[in-house]
Amino acid sequence: MRNPLYAAYEARLAKEVARVGVPRHVGMIVDGNRRFARARGARTDDGHRAGAANIANFLQWCEEAGVEVVTLWLLSTDNLTRSQDELQPLLRIIEGVVSDIAASDRWRVHPAGALDLLPVETAAALRRAAEQTADVEGLHVNVAVGYGGRQEIADAVRGMLRRAAERGESLEDVARSVTTETIADHLYTAGQPDPDLVIRTSGEQRLSGFLLWQSAHSEFYFCEAYWPDFRKVDFLRALRAYGERQRRFGS
């Protein structure tokens, strides 16, 4: 049975959030699955499964609050160097999560990462989810898998140069055309608003390269809870903190 005091606190937070305003784009660094498992004497993949089980909850909270875009960082390029004993189950879990998001027919999936660095099966699952939800008009969910901020910027510049080469432009022409706008047009999140708020769970207070380019003007919120323990009240507190800072200092 749900604790009535918790429910009352959650309702109060929701009212406060509605009063101060909601970010349009939320970036989420889902961190702490392994430490969650270790603290319980469980296996690492059990921690990843517990984290995966919380993703649909989080997306629903975002939907209810009126957030339009979410970027979920599920796997970094650095994570690809982990042992195969951990990486392979994690990739299967991520594939399942992405498939479930797509199957809900509520949220639009957009892969945000270097798909060419991923195993064929994982990249294919991400592409299928994007195709399956291409016409969905709900919450836009960027699934950052095989993502690294430096990798994204390098890929953006590479894509910009390739397009210029296809147009037959000279090196001088390319140099003159390089602006922050032309680079942004080739990022994984091209055409989307930059994140207003970036949340990281597990108590770590660093970005680790997440949305390096896009987060230049973002607000940051660091939560002590491990990702599988992240609750709706934790999310609402983050939104409240964001709204209060916006009201106090302006956008």
Short mmCIF file of C-alpha atoms in Angstrom, two decimals:
data_model
loop_
_atom_site.label_atom_id
_atom_site.label_comp_id
_atom_site.label_asym_id
_atom_site.label_seq_id
_atom_site.Cartn_x
_atom_site.Cartn_y
_atom_site.Cartn_z
CA MET A 1 0.00 0.00 0.00
CA ARG A 2 1.33 3.42 -0.91
CA ASN A 3 2.47 5.65 1.95
CA PRO A 4 -0.07 8.51 2.21
CA LEU A 5 2.60 10.92 3.46
CA TYR A 6 4.75 10.16 0.43
CA ALA A 7 1.75 10.67 -1.87
CA ALA A 8 0.95 14.01 -0.23
CA TYR A 9 4.57 15.17 -0.55
CA GLU A 10 4.66 14.13 -4.20
CA ALA A 11 1.45 16.07 -4.89
CA ARG A 12 2.87 19.15 -3.17
CA LEU A 13 6.05 18.95 -5.23
CA ALA A 14 4.01 18.60 -8.44
CA LYS A 15 2.12 21.81 -7.59
CA GLU A 16 5.37 23.66 -6.90
CA VAL A 17 6.83 22.48 -10.21
CA ALA A 18 3.73 23.62 -12.09
CA ARG A 19 4.13 27.05 -10.51
CA VAL A 20 7.84 27.55 -11.35
CA GLY A 21 7.87 26.04 -14.86
CA VAL A 22 9.19 22.92 -16.54
CA PRO A 23 12.28 22.42 -18.74
CA ARG A 24 11.61 21.63 -22.36
CA HIS A 25 14.53 19.18 -22.70
CA VAL A 26 15.91 17.02 -19.87
CA GLY A 27 19.18 15.11 -20.15
CA MET A 28 19.46 12.09 -17.86
CA ILE A 29 22.71 10.37 -16.90
CA VAL A 30 21.48 7.05 -15.53
CA ASP A 31 24.31 6.15 -13.18
CA GLY A 32 24.77 3.76 -10.27
CA ASN A 33 23.41 0.42 -11.50
CA ARG A 34 26.58 -1.48 -10.61
CA ARG A 35 26.88 0.09 -7.17
CA PHE A 36 23.18 -0.59 -6.56
CA ALA A 37 23.82 -4.28 -7.26
CA ARG A 38 27.03 -4.38 -5.21
CA ALA A 39 25.29 -2.88 -2.19
CA ARG A 40 22.76 -5.72 -2.32
CA GLY A 41 25.23 -8.51 -2.98
CA ALA A 42 23.65 -9.03 -6.40
CA ARG A 43 25.21 -9.54 -9.83
CA THR A 44 26.09 -6.59 -12.03
CA ASP A 45 23.53 -7.52 -14.67
CA ASP A 46 20.85 -7.58 -11.95
CA GLY A 47 21.70 -3.94 -11.29
CA HIS A 48 21.40 -3.12 -14.98
CA ARG A 49 18.02 -4.87 -15.13
CA ALA A 50 16.81 -2.92 -12.11
CA GLY A 51 17.91 0.28 -13.84
CA ALA A 52 16.18 -0.73 -17.05
CA ALA A 53 12.95 -1.33 -15.13
CA ASN A 54 12.96 2.32 -13.99
CA ILE A 55 13.21 3.88 -17.45
CA ALA A 56 9.53 3.61 -18.40
CA ASN A 57 8.63 5.18 -15.04
CA PHE A 58 10.95 8.10 -15.71
CA LEU A 59 9.57 8.68 -19.20
CA GLN A 60 6.04 8.68 -17.81
CA TRP A 61 7.04 11.26 -15.18
CA CYS A 62 8.51 13.44 -17.92
CA GLU A 63 5.37 13.06 -19.99
CA GLU A 64 3.14 13.99 -17.05
CA ALA A 65 5.26 17.05 -16.24
CA GLY A 66 5.12 18.36 -19.81
CA VAL A 67 8.75 17.76 -20.81
CA GLU A 68 9.05 17.54 -24.60
CA VAL A 69 12.49 15.96 -25.14
CA VAL A 70 14.51 13.52 -23.04
CA THR A 71 18.04 12.30 -23.66
CA LEU A 72 18.87 9.07 -21.81
CA TRP A 73 22.56 8.18 -21.57
CA LEU A 74 22.53 4.40 -21.38
CA LEU A 75 26.00 3.45 -22.65
CA SER A 76 29.12 5.53 -23.23
CA THR A 77 31.88 4.88 -25.73
CA ASP A 78 34.13 4.21 -22.71
CA ASN A 79 31.70 1.49 -21.55
CA LEU A 80 32.40 -0.42 -24.77
CA THR A 81 35.80 -1.36 -23.33
CA ARG A 82 34.26 -3.23 -20.37
CA SER A 83 34.69 -6.97 -20.11
CA GLN A 84 32.52 -9.01 -22.45
CA ASP A 85 31.02 -10.79 -19.44
CA GLU A 86 29.45 -7.49 -18.39
CA LEU A 87 29.05 -5.79 -21.77
CA GLN A 88 27.11 -8.51 -23.58
CA PRO A 89 24.29 -8.80 -20.99
CA LEU A 90 24.16 -5.00 -20.78
CA LEU A 91 23.75 -4.66 -24.54
CA ARG A 92 20.91 -7.23 -24.51
CA ILE A 93 19.22 -5.30 -21.69
CA ILE A 94 19.54 -2.01 -23.62
CA GLU A 95 18.13 -3.63 -26.76
CA GLY A 96 15.16 -4.84 -24.72
CA VAL A 97 14.57 -1.43 -23.16
CA VAL A 98 14.65 0.34 -26.52
CA SER A 99 12.29 -2.24 -28.02
CA ASP A 100 9.88 -1.79 -25.11
CA ILE A 101 9.93 2.00 -25.49
CA ALA A 102 9.10 1.62 -29.17
CA ALA A 103 6.42 -1.00 -28.55
CA SER A 104 4.59 1.32 -26.14
CA ASP A 105 3.69 3.51 -29.15
CA ARG A 106 3.81 6.52 -26.81
CA TRP A 107 7.31 7.87 -27.30
CA ARG A 108 9.42 8.66 -30.34
CA VAL A 109 12.88 7.06 -30.29
CA HIS A 110 15.95 8.74 -31.74
CA PRO A 111 19.36 6.99 -31.50
CA ALA A 112 22.07 9.38 -30.33
CA GLY A 113 25.48 7.79 -30.56
CA ALA A 114 28.13 6.32 -32.82
CA LEU A 115 26.15 3.38 -34.15
CA ASP A 116 29.13 2.23 -36.20
CA LEU A 117 30.98 1.47 -32.95
CA LEU A 118 28.21 -0.79 -31.67
CA PRO A 119 27.65 -4.49 -32.36
CA VAL A 120 25.48 -5.04 -35.43
CA GLU A 121 22.56 -6.41 -33.37
CA THR A 122 22.48 -3.42 -31.04
CA ALA A 123 22.70 -0.86 -33.84
CA ALA A 124 19.93 -2.69 -35.70
CA ALA A 125 17.67 -2.63 -32.62
CA LEU A 126 18.15 1.13 -32.29
CA ARG A 127 17.40 1.73 -35.97
CA ARG A 128 14.28 -0.48 -35.81
CA ALA A 129 12.97 1.46 -32.80
CA ALA A 130 13.53 4.76 -34.62
CA GLU A 131 11.72 3.53 -37.73
CA GLN A 132 8.87 2.02 -35.70
CA THR A 133 8.21 5.29 -33.83
CA ALA A 134 8.95 7.77 -36.63
CA ASP A 135 5.32 8.93 -36.75
CA VAL A 136 4.70 8.97 -32.99
CA GLU A 137 3.98 12.50 -31.76
CA GLY A 138 4.62 11.93 -28.07
CA LEU A 139 7.68 12.57 -25.95
CA HIS A 140 10.88 12.61 -28.04
CA VAL A 141 13.38 10.18 -26.48
CA ASN A 142 17.03 10.35 -27.52
CA VAL A 143 18.64 7.04 -26.62
CA ALA A 144 22.35 7.74 -26.15
CA VAL A 145 24.07 4.39 -26.71
CA GLY A 146 27.70 4.27 -27.75
CA TYR A 147 27.72 7.96 -26.89
CA GLY A 148 30.67 10.20 -26.04
CA GLY A 149 30.68 13.99 -26.13
CA ARG A 150 34.03 14.25 -27.89
CA GLN A 151 33.03 11.49 -30.30
CA GLU A 152 29.84 13.39 -31.15
CA ILE A 153 31.71 16.61 -31.94
CA ALA A 154 34.27 14.72 -34.05
CA ASP A 155 31.44 12.97 -35.92
CA ALA A 156 29.69 16.31 -36.45
CA VAL A 157 32.78 17.90 -37.97
CA ARG A 158 33.42 14.80 -40.08
CA GLY A 159 29.86 14.87 -41.36
CA MET A 160 30.10 18.56 -42.17
CA LEU A 161 33.32 17.99 -44.15
CA ARG A 162 31.87 15.05 -46.04
CA ARG A 163 28.82 17.03 -47.07
CA ALA A 164 31.03 19.89 -48.25
CA ALA A 165 33.15 17.45 -50.26
CA GLU A 166 30.01 16.05 -51.90
CA ARG A 167 29.16 19.59 -52.99
CA GLY A 168 32.64 20.02 -54.44
CA GLU A 169 33.63 22.84 -52.09
CA SER A 170 37.28 23.84 -51.67
CA LEU A 171 39.08 23.78 -48.33
CA GLU A 172 38.89 27.58 -48.24
CA ASP A 173 35.13 27.46 -48.78
CA VAL A 174 34.76 24.92 -45.98
CA ALA A 175 36.85 27.00 -43.58
CA ARG A 176 34.71 30.08 -44.26
CA SER A 177 31.52 28.13 -43.66
CA VAL A 178 32.46 26.68 -40.26
CA THR A 179 30.33 28.24 -37.53
CA THR A 180 28.83 27.03 -34.30
CA GLU A 181 25.53 26.72 -36.18
CA THR A 182 26.92 24.52 -38.97
CA ILE A 183 28.55 22.20 -36.44
CA ALA A 184 25.33 22.03 -34.40
CA ASP A 185 23.46 21.05 -37.56
CA HIS A 186 25.51 17.82 -37.66
CA LEU A 187 25.25 16.76 -34.02
CA TYR A 188 23.29 13.65 -33.03
CA THR A 189 20.56 15.97 -31.70
CA ALA A 190 20.47 18.30 -34.71
CA GLY A 191 17.24 20.27 -34.92
CA GLN A 192 16.35 19.72 -31.27
CA PRO A 193 16.42 22.24 -28.42
CA ASP A 194 19.49 22.07 -26.19
CA PRO A 195 18.90 20.50 -22.76
CA ASP A 196 17.62 22.96 -20.18
CA LEU A 197 18.33 20.56 -17.33
CA VAL A 198 20.82 17.70 -16.95
CA ILE A 199 20.32 15.25 -14.08
CA ARG A 200 22.85 12.70 -12.86
CA THR A 201 22.11 10.02 -10.29
CA SER A 202 24.48 8.13 -7.92
CA GLY A 203 26.06 11.17 -6.26
CA GLU A 204 28.72 11.74 -8.93
CA GLN A 205 29.05 15.46 -9.67
CA ARG A 206 30.52 15.50 -13.16
CA LEU A 207 29.23 15.29 -16.72
CA SER A 208 31.74 12.70 -18.00
CA GLY A 209 31.39 14.16 -21.51
CA PHE A 210 27.59 14.04 -21.69
CA LEU A 211 26.19 16.49 -24.27
CA LEU A 212 29.36 18.55 -24.14
CA TRP A 213 28.28 20.90 -26.91
CA GLN A 214 24.60 21.14 -26.08
CA SER A 215 24.91 21.65 -22.31
CA ALA A 216 26.80 24.95 -22.47
CA HIS A 217 23.86 26.78 -20.86
CA SER A 218 22.17 23.89 -19.06
CA GLU A 219 21.30 23.72 -15.39
CA PHE A 220 22.71 20.67 -13.56
CA TYR A 221 21.17 18.61 -10.79
CA PHE A 222 23.06 15.84 -8.99
CA CYS A 223 21.05 13.28 -7.05
CA GLU A 224 22.50 10.92 -4.42
CA ALA A 225 20.19 8.02 -5.28
CA TYR A 226 21.44 5.25 -7.53
CA TRP A 227 19.46 5.12 -10.77
CA PRO A 228 17.34 2.05 -9.85
CA ASP A 229 16.33 3.88 -6.64
CA PHE A 230 15.49 7.17 -8.41
CA ARG A 231 11.91 8.06 -7.53
CA LYS A 232 9.32 10.47 -8.84
CA VAL A 233 9.92 12.77 -5.86
CA ASP A 234 13.61 12.91 -6.79
CA PHE A 235 12.63 13.92 -10.32
CA LEU A 236 10.18 16.54 -9.08
CA ARG A 237 12.82 17.99 -6.76
CA ALA A 238 15.14 18.37 -9.75
CA LEU A 239 12.40 20.14 -11.72
CA ARG A 240 11.62 22.38 -8.76
CA ALA A 241 15.28 23.33 -8.35
CA TYR A 242 15.50 24.11 -12.07
CA GLY A 243 12.35 26.25 -11.99
CA GLU A 244 13.42 28.17 -8.92
CA ARG A 245 16.80 29.01 -10.46
CA GLN A 246 15.10 30.13 -13.66
CA ARG A 247 12.72 32.34 -11.74
CA ARG A 248 15.50 33.81 -9.63
CA PHE A 249 18.16 34.39 -12.25
CA GLY A 250 16.22 34.32 -15.52
CA SER A 251 16.79 32.10 -18.54
#
